[in-house]
JSON list of C-alpha atoms in Angstrom, two decimals:
[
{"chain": "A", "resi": 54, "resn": "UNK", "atom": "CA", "xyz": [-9.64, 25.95, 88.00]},
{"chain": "A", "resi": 55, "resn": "UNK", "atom": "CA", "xyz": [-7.84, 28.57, 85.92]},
{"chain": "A", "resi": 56, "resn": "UNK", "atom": "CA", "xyz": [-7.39, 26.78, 82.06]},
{"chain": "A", "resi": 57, "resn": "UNK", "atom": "CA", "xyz": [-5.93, 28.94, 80.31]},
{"chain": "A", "resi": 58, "resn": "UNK", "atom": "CA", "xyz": [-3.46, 31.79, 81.77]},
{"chain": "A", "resi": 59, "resn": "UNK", "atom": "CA", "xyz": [-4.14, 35.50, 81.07]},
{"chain": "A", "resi": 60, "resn": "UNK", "atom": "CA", "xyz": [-1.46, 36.25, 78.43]},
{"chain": "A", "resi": 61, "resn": "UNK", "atom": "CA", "xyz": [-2.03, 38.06, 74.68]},
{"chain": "A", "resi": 62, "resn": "UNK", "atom": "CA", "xyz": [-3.04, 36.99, 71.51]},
{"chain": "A", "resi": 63, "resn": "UNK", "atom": "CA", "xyz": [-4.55, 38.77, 68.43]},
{"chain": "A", "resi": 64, "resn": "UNK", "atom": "CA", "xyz": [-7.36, 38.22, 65.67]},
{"chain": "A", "resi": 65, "resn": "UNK", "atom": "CA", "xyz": [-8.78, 35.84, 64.64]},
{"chain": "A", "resi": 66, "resn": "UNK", "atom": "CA", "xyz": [-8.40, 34.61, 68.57]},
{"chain": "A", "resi": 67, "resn": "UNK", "atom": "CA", "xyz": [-8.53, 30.87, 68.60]},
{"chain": "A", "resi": 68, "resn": "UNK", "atom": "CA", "xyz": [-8.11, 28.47, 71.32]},
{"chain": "A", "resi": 69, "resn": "UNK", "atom": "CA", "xyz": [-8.70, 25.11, 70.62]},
{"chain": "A", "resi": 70, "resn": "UNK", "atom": "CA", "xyz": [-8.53, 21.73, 73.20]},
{"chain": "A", "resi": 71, "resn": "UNK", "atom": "CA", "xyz": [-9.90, 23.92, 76.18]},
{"chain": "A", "resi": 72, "resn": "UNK", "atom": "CA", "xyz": [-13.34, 22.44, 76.85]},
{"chain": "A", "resi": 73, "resn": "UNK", "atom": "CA", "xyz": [-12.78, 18.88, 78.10]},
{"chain": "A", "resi": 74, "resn": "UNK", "atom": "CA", "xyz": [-15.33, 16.59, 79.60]},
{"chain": "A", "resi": 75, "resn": "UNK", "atom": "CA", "xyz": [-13.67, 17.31, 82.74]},
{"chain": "A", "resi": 76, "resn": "UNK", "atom": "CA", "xyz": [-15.99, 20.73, 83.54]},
{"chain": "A", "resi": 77, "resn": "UNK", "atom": "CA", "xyz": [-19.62, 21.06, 82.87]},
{"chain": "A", "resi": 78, "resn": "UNK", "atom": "CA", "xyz": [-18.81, 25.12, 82.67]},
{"chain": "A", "resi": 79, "resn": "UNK", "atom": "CA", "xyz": [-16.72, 27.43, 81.40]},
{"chain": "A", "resi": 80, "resn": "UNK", "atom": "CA", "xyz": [-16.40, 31.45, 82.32]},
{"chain": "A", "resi": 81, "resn": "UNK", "atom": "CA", "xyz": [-13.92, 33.09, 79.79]},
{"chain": "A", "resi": 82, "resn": "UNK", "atom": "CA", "xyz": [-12.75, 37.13, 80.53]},
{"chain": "A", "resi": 83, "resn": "UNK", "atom": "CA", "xyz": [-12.00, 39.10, 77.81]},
{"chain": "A", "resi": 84, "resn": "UNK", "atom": "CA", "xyz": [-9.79, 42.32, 78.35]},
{"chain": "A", "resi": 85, "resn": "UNK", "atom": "CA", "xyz": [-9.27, 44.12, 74.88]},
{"chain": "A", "resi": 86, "resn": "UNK", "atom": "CA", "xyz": [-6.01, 46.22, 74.60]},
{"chain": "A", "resi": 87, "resn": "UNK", "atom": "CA", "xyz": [-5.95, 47.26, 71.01]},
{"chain": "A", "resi": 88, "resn": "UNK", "atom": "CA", "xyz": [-7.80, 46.94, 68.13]},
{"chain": "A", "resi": 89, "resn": "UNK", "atom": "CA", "xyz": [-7.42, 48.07, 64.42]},
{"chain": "A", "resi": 90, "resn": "UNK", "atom": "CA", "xyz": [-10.97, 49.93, 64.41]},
{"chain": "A", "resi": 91, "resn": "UNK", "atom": "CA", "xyz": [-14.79, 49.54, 64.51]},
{"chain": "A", "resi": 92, "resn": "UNK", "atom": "CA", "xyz": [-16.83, 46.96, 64.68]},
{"chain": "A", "resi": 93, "resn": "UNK", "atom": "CA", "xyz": [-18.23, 43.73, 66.58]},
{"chain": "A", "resi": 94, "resn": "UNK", "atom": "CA", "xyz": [-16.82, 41.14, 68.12]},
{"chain": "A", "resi": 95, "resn": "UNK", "atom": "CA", "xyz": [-18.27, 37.57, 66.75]},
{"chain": "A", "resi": 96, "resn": "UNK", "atom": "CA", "xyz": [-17.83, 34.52, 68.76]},
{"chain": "A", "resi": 97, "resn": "UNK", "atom": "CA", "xyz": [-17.28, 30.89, 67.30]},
{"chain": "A", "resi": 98, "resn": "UNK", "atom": "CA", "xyz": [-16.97, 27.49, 68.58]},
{"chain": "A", "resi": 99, "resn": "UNK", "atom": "CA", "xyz": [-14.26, 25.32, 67.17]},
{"chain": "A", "resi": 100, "resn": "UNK", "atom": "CA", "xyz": [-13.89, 21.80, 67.16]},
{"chain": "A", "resi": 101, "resn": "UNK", "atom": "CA", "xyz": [-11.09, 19.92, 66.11]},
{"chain": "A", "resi": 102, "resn": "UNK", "atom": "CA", "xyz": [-8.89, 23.63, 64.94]},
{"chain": "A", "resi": 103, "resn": "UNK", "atom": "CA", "xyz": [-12.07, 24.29, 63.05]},
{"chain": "A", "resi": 104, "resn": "UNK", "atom": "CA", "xyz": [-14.50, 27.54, 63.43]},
{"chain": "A", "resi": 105, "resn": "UNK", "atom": "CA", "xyz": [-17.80, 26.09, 63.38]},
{"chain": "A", "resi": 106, "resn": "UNK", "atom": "CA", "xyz": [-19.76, 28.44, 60.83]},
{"chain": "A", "resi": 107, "resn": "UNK", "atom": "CA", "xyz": [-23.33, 26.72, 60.42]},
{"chain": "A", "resi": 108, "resn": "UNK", "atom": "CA", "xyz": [-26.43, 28.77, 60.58]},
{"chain": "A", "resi": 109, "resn": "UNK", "atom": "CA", "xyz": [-27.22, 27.00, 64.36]},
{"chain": "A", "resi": 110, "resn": "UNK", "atom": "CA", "xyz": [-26.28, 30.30, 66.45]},
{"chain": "A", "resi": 111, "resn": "UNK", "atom": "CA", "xyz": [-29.60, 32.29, 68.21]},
{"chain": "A", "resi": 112, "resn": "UNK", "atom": "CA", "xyz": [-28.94, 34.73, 70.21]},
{"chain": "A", "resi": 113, "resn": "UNK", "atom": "CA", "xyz": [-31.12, 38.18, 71.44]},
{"chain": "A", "resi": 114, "resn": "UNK", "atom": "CA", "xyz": [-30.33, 40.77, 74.33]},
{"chain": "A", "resi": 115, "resn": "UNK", "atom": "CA", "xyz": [-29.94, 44.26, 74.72]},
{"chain": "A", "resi": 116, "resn": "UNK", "atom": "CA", "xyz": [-27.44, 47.00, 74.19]},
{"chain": "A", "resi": 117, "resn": "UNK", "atom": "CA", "xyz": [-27.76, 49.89, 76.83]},
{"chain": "A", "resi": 118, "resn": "UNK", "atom": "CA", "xyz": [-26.02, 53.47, 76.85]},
{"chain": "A", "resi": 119, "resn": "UNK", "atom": "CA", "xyz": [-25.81, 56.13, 78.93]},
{"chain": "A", "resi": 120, "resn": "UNK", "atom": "CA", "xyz": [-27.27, 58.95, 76.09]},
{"chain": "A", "resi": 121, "resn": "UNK", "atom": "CA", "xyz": [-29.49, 57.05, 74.00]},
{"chain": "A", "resi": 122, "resn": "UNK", "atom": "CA", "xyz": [-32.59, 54.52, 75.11]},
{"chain": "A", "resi": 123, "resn": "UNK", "atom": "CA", "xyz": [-31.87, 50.25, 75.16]},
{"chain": "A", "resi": 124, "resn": "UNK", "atom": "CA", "xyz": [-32.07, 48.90, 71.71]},
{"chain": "A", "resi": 125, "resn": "UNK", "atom": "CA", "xyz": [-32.35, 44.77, 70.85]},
{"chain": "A", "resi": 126, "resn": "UNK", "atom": "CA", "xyz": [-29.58, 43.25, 69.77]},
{"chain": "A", "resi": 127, "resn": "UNK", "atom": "CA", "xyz": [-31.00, 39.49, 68.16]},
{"chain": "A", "resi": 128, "resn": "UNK", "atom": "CA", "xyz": [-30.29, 37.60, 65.55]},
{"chain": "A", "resi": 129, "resn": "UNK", "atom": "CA", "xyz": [-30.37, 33.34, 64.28]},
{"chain": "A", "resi": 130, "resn": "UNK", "atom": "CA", "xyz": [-30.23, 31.71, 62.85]},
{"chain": "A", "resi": 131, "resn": "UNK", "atom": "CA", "xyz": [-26.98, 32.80, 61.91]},
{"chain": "A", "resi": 132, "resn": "UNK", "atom": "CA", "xyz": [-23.11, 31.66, 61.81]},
{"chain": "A", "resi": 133, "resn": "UNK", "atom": "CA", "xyz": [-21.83, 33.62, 64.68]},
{"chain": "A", "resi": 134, "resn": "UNK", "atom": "CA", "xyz": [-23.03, 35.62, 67.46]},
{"chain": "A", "resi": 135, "resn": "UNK", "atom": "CA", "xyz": [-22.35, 39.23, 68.46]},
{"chain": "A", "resi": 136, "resn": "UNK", "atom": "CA", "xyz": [-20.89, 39.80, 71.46]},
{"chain": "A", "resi": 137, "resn": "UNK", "atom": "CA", "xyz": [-19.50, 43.16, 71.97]},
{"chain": "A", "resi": 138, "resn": "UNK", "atom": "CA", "xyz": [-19.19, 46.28, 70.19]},
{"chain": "A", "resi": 139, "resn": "UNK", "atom": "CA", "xyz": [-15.53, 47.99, 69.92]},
{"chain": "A", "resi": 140, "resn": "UNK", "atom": "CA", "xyz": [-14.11, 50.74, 68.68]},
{"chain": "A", "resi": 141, "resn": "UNK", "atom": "CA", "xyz": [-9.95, 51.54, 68.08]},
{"chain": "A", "resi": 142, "resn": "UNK", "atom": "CA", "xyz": [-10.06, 54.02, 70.90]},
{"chain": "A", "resi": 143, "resn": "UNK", "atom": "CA", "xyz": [-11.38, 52.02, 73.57]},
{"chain": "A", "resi": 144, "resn": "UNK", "atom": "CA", "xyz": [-10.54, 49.48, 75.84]},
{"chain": "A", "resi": 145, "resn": "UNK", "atom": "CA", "xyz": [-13.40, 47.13, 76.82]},
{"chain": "A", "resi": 146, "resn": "UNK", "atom": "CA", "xyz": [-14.27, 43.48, 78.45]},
{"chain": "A", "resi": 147, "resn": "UNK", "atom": "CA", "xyz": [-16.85, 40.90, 78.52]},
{"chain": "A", "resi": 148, "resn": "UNK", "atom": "CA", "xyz": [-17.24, 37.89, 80.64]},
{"chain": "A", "resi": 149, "resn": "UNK", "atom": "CA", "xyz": [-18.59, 35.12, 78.86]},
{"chain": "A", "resi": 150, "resn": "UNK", "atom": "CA", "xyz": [-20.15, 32.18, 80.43]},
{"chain": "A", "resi": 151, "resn": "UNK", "atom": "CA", "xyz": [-20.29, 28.55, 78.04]},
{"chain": "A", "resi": 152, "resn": "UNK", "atom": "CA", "xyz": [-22.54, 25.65, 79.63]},
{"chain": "A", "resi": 153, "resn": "UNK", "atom": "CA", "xyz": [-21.82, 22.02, 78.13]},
{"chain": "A", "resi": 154, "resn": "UNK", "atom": "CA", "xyz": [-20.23, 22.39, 75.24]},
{"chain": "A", "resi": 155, "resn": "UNK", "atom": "CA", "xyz": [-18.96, 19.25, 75.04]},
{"chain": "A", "resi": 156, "resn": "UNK", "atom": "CA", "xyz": [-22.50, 17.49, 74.83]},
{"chain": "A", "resi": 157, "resn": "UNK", "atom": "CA", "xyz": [-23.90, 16.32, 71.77]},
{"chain": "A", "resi": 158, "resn": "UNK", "atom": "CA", "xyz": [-27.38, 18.95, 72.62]},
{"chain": "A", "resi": 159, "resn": "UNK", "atom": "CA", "xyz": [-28.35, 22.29, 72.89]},
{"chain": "A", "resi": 160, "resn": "UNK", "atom": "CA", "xyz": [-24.97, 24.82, 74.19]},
{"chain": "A", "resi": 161, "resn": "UNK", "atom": "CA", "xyz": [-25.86, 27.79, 76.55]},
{"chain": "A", "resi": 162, "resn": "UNK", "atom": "CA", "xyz": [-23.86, 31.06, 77.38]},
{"chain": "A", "resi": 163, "resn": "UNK", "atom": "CA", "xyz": [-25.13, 34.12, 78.66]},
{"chain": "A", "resi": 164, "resn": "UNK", "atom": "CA", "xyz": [-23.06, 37.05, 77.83]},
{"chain": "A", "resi": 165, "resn": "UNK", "atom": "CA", "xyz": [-22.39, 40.56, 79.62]},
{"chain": "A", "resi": 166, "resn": "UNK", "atom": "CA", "xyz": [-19.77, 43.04, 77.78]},
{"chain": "A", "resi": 167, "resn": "UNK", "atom": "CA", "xyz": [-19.19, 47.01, 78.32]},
{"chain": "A", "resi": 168, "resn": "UNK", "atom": "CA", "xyz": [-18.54, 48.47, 75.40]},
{"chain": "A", "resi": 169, "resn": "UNK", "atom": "CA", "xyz": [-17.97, 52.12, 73.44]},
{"chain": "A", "resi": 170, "resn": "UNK", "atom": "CA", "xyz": [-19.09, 52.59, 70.16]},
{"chain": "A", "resi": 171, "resn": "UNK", "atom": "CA", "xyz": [-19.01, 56.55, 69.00]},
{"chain": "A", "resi": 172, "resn": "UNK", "atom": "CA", "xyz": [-20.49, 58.11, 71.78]},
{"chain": "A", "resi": 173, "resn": "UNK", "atom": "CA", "xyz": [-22.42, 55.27, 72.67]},
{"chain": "A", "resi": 174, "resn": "UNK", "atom": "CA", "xyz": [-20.56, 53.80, 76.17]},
{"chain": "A", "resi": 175, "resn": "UNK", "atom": "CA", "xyz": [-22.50, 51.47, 77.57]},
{"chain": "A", "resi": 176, "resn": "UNK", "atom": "CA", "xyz": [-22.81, 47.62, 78.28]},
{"chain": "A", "resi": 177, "resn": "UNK", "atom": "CA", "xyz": [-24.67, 44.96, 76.24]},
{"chain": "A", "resi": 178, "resn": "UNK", "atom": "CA", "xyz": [-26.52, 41.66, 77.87]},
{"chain": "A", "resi": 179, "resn": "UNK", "atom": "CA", "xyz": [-27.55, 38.42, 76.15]},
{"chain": "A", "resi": 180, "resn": "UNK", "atom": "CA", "xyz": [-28.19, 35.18, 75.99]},
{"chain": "A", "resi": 181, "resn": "UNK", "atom": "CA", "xyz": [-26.94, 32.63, 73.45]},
{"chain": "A", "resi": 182, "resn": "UNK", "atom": "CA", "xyz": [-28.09, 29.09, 72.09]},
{"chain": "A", "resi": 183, "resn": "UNK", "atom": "CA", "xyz": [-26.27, 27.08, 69.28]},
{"chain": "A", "resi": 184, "resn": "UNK", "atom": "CA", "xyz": [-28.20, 23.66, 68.43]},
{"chain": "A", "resi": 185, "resn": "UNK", "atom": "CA", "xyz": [-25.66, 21.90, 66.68]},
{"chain": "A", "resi": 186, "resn": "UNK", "atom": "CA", "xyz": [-25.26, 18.26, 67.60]},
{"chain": "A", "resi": 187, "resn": "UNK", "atom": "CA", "xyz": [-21.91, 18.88, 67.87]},
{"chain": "A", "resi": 188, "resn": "UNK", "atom": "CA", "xyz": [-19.11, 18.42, 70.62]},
{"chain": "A", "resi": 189, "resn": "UNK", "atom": "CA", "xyz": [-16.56, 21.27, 70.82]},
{"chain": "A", "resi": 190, "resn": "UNK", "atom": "CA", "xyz": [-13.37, 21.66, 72.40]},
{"chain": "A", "resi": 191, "resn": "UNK", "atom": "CA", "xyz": [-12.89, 25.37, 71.80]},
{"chain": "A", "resi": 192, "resn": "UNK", "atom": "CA", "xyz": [-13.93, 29.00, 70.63]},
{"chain": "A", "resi": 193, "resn": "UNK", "atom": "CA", "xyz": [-12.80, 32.00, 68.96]},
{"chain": "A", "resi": 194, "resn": "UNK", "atom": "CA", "xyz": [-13.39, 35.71, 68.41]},
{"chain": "A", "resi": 195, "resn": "UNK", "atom": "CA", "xyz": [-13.08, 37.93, 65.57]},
{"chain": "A", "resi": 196, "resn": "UNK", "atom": "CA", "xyz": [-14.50, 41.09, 64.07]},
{"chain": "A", "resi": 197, "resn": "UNK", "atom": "CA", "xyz": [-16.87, 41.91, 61.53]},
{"chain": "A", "resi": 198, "resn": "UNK", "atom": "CA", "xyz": [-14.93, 44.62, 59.86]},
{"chain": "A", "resi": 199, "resn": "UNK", "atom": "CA", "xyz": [-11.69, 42.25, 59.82]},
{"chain": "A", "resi": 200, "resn": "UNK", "atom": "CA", "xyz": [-9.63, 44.51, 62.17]},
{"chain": "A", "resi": 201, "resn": "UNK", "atom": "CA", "xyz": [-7.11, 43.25, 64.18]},
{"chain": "A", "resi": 202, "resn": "UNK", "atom": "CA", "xyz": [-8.04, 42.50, 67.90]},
{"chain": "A", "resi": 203, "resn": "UNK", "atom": "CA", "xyz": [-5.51, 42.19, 70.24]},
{"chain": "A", "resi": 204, "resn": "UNK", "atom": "CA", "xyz": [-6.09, 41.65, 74.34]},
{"chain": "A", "resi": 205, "resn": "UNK", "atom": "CA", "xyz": [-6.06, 39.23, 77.68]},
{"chain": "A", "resi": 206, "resn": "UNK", "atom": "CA", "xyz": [-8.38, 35.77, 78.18]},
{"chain": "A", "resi": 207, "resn": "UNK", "atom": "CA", "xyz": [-8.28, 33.83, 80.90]},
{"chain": "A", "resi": 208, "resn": "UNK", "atom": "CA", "xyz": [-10.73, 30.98, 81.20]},
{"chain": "A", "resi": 209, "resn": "UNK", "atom": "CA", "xyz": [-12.45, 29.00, 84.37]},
{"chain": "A", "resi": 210, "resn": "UNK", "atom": "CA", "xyz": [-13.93, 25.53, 84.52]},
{"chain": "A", "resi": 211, "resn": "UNK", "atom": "CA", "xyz": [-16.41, 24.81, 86.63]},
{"chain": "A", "resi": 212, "resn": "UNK", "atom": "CA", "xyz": [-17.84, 21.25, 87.24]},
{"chain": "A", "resi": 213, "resn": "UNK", "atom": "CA", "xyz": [-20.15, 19.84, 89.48]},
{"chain": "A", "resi": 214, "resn": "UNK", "atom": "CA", "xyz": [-18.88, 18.70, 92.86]}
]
């Protein structure tokens, strides 16, 4: 089921009362169409309108590029998680995929972006843990540097039949 049309917002990106206890999953596309200049993306939770910043985000993957060899990309715990890399010029997309984040344990996503970065074009992989024992009912994105992101999400739910 389709939760939340394609249509355009801009930084910080926040949609709240998404994840209901309706769907176990959740498979958010990301389409950016502008962006004020370099840096990387950061996903959040939210719960309640509120980004949830705690040090309970672990994430590792890697970055690959057509002119230079894979590099890790890891961190935790920390109070976000990197999920693409962006430039001004560019244009990318990720697909995100959240599992249970409404339960009161241990949320999953597994995340797959292209991305251009300098002369770095490529596509990053990773996966993505966040231990809070807390329910959430929404995300959002932003960027490092502070720039401006503007582009298209749509979101799926999945459940179990």
């Amino acid at each position: 089921a389709i939760l939340f049309p394609s249509h355009d917002t801009q930084a910080p990106i926040a949609i709240d009362n998404l994840f209901t206890t309706t769907y176990d999953a959740y498979r958010i596309i990301w389409r950016q169409t502008g962006i004020g200049g370099t840096g990387t993306y950061l996903f959040r939770f939210r719960a309640s309108g509120t980004p949830i910043t705690s040090n309970d985000y672990y994430y590792g993957g890697t970055v690959y590029t057509y002119n230079a060899a894979p590099t890790s990309w890891y961190g935790g715990p920390t109070s976000s998680m990197n999920v693409l890399i962006s430039t001004g010029t560019t244009q990318p997309a990720m697909t995100i995929d959240v599992f249970n984040p409404r339960n009161s344990n241990r949320k999953n996503i597994i995340a797959a972006a292209t991305h251009a970065y300098s002369t770095y074009i490529g596509s990053t992989t990773h996966g993505i843990v966040n231990t809070t024992a807390t329910a959430y009912d929404g995300f959002q994105f932003t960027q490092d540097a502070g720039n401006a992101i503007s582009g298209t999400a749509t979101v799926y739910g999945y459940r179990k039949p």
